[in-house]
Amino acid sequence: MNPVSESVETRSTTTRPRRRPTRADALAIGAYVLLGVVVCLNYWADVNNRVSSHLPTDHSWFEWLFAHGAYSVQHLENPLFTARQNAPDGVNMMANTSLLGVTLPLAPLTLLLGPQVVYALYLGGALAATAGTSYWMLSRHLVRSRAAAFVGGAFLGFAPGIVHHANGQPNFVSNFLLPLIVVRVFRLAEPGRWRRNGLVLGLLVAYQIFINEEMLLLTAMACLVIVIAYAAMRPRLAWARAGTFAAGLGTGGALALLLTAYPIWFQFNGPQSYRGLQGGVFHSWGEDVVAFVTFPRDTIAGTEAVEATIGMTEQNTWFGWPLVLLSVVALVLLVRRSLVARILAVLVVLFSVAALGPEIRFNGELTGIAGPWSYIPADLPLVEMMMPTRLTLVTTAALGVLLALAWDAVAGHRSPVPSPRAPEGATVRRRPRWQHLVGYAAITLAVLPLLPRPLPAEPVDPPPAFITSGAWRPYVPDGRTLVPVPIPSNVHGLSTLRWSALTGHEFPIPAGYFIGPNENGEGVFGAPNRPTSTLIYQTMDAGALPEISDENRRQAVEDLRFWRASVVVLGAHPREPVLRELLTALLGDPQRVDDVWLWDVRDRV
């Protein structure tokens, strides 16, 4: 009931043997791995003390997540919740981008090498793995040319939007299961195999839920559009296969629900769960029209200057004008003879338009023209958590497949799904050699400017020796917290959040970087500020000590009591002098222990 299964059946009628791994496959995977290393190269220059200069806080959050996975395995704790951050309330890990499907299996490696090393290893590996599974999908089910599959796989794994998210958001580059899910969905209609295909699909979907639910939702939306488009283009064949497809889909859905029912319930009903995001902050984030033809920053053709024009947005499209032009030409030439190309055209148009958001943006400016999302309620379940711009990640996937089809067509191979107008057994007339060369050159020139450069990285302050040496242990008994200054949040405390990650979560910390509920049950970034944390942030921003009252001192003791603090620790920091003055005014004179200032508050709270 779909183009992929039709492609599989078309191949089965030929005399070509089943494709097995070849030297070309190995070379393709090797090239993807090498490209993954290049993307992460700046991290490896000092892997323990460098983070993304684009999203440093997100980078530190995901390092913390790898440490969380290791801690959960080592201590046999429920990985769906943790009290090692935002103590004493804790964090609902299912309601955050917890990446549990990765951090738990890699726990032994994290315990051995540390979260910084595993983060960098995984980031490059996830990019390469996504390209690899995409290559497998294309070479086994959609194209005959291995070179075509290589080009398409490289784009799907290292597309501009994917590489942009690699700046601190490895959950959005962890797409290696998605090609397998798509293939399995479209094989549900295979006669006699619906049960096996359904069970495999259910397992894959259940696993993907623990990697990135948003990318799974986008994939499901794309598959739904493909099935509808296929049914419209092949109504009789779709109807004939509908029963088998539905049986397989029901089997897969039931298994996935059985395996993930409790975690999903926990996500929406467990402790520290929330309903939507305060103010619908994601709903208005649509794609800029000019972004489609702009070269992205982290490619050989891009510069940081483009961000000053369009703005610091997620670069989910940013294809550059050569690729956009090539895609239009390829679709015009292929849609008449390829069912897959026609379906890709539907995906490209539908998801590109839908991604424009509630108001059309042009070159960084709002135009006042209503976009498609202006007709969608901002509080609609699931939709309320989505960014419209991310719908173009489906466009990205469609263009990756289109590149493979275009290269395959230039190579002279017939589309795996032939046009119904083509006579049985028809062959394709050979093209002149110059046409092949022009086709290859056009695709190469469109893709070459999008080759990724090493991601930008910046140094981050190493943790104090007081933390790494374990000298803190006598000061933090069980059930109490270590309060690092600045107190971690989504704006401040990047380095102090890493203290927790780099010590394997051995001590709990207050506040942090996560999404949790406010007093109305809406999701907000970070813990609601308490008076003392607000005072600390204001002092840092002003760079001067405010007037401290007895009420400030009373609130400080109350906040420390709420956090179950045993010790307040201030390490090296650009605002260290004024922060030390502030804490001294609030808590009295500190001790100098190793390389930190320390306020022992156990006898006060």
XYZ file of N, CA and C in Angstrom, residues 6 23 26 71 84 93 101 178 188 220 309 316 347 398 403 414 423 431 533 563:
60
model
N 6.029 -1.273 -3.021
C 5.916 -1.470 -4.463
C 7.298 -1.561 -5.081
N 32.167 -3.816 -0.849
C 33.240 -2.870 -0.560
C 32.738 -1.430 -0.675
N 31.097 -0.460 2.544
C 32.088 -0.177 3.581
C 32.721 1.198 3.383
N 24.548 7.174 36.146
C 24.174 7.138 37.562
C 22.975 6.213 37.777
N 18.770 14.566 41.429
C 20.158 15.046 41.468
C 20.273 16.458 40.904
N 12.332 13.232 33.810
C 13.207 13.031 32.663
C 12.436 12.681 31.398
N 17.232 6.354 25.568
C 17.542 5.234 24.690
C 19.000 5.162 24.308
N 15.008 6.306 12.192
C 13.900 6.796 11.377
C 13.842 6.169 9.982
N 4.482 -2.915 5.689
C 3.371 -3.536 6.400
C 2.386 -4.204 5.448
N 5.975 10.294 11.725
C 4.617 9.757 11.615
C 3.761 10.643 10.721
N 21.340 38.910 9.526
C 20.249 39.319 8.648
C 18.956 38.617 9.016
N 16.911 25.103 10.042
C 16.369 23.806 9.626
C 16.286 23.646 8.119
N 5.321 16.128 -0.289
C 5.951 16.367 1.009
C 6.650 17.715 1.043
N 12.919 14.703 2.473
C 12.419 14.522 1.110
C 13.475 14.923 0.085
N 17.616 13.788 -4.059
C 18.986 13.802 -4.571
C 19.416 12.415 -5.028
N 16.481 3.005 -14.217
C 15.061 3.290 -14.130
C 14.649 3.497 -12.678
N 5.590 0.825 -21.118
C 5.204 -0.542 -21.504
C 6.003 -1.570 -20.735
N 21.557 7.945 -22.769
C 21.757 9.361 -22.993
C 23.186 9.613 -23.450
N 18.295 33.172 44.673
C 18.827 32.974 43.331
C 18.613 34.217 42.478
N 16.282 24.211 49.958
C 17.181 23.407 49.115
C 17.871 22.283 49.888
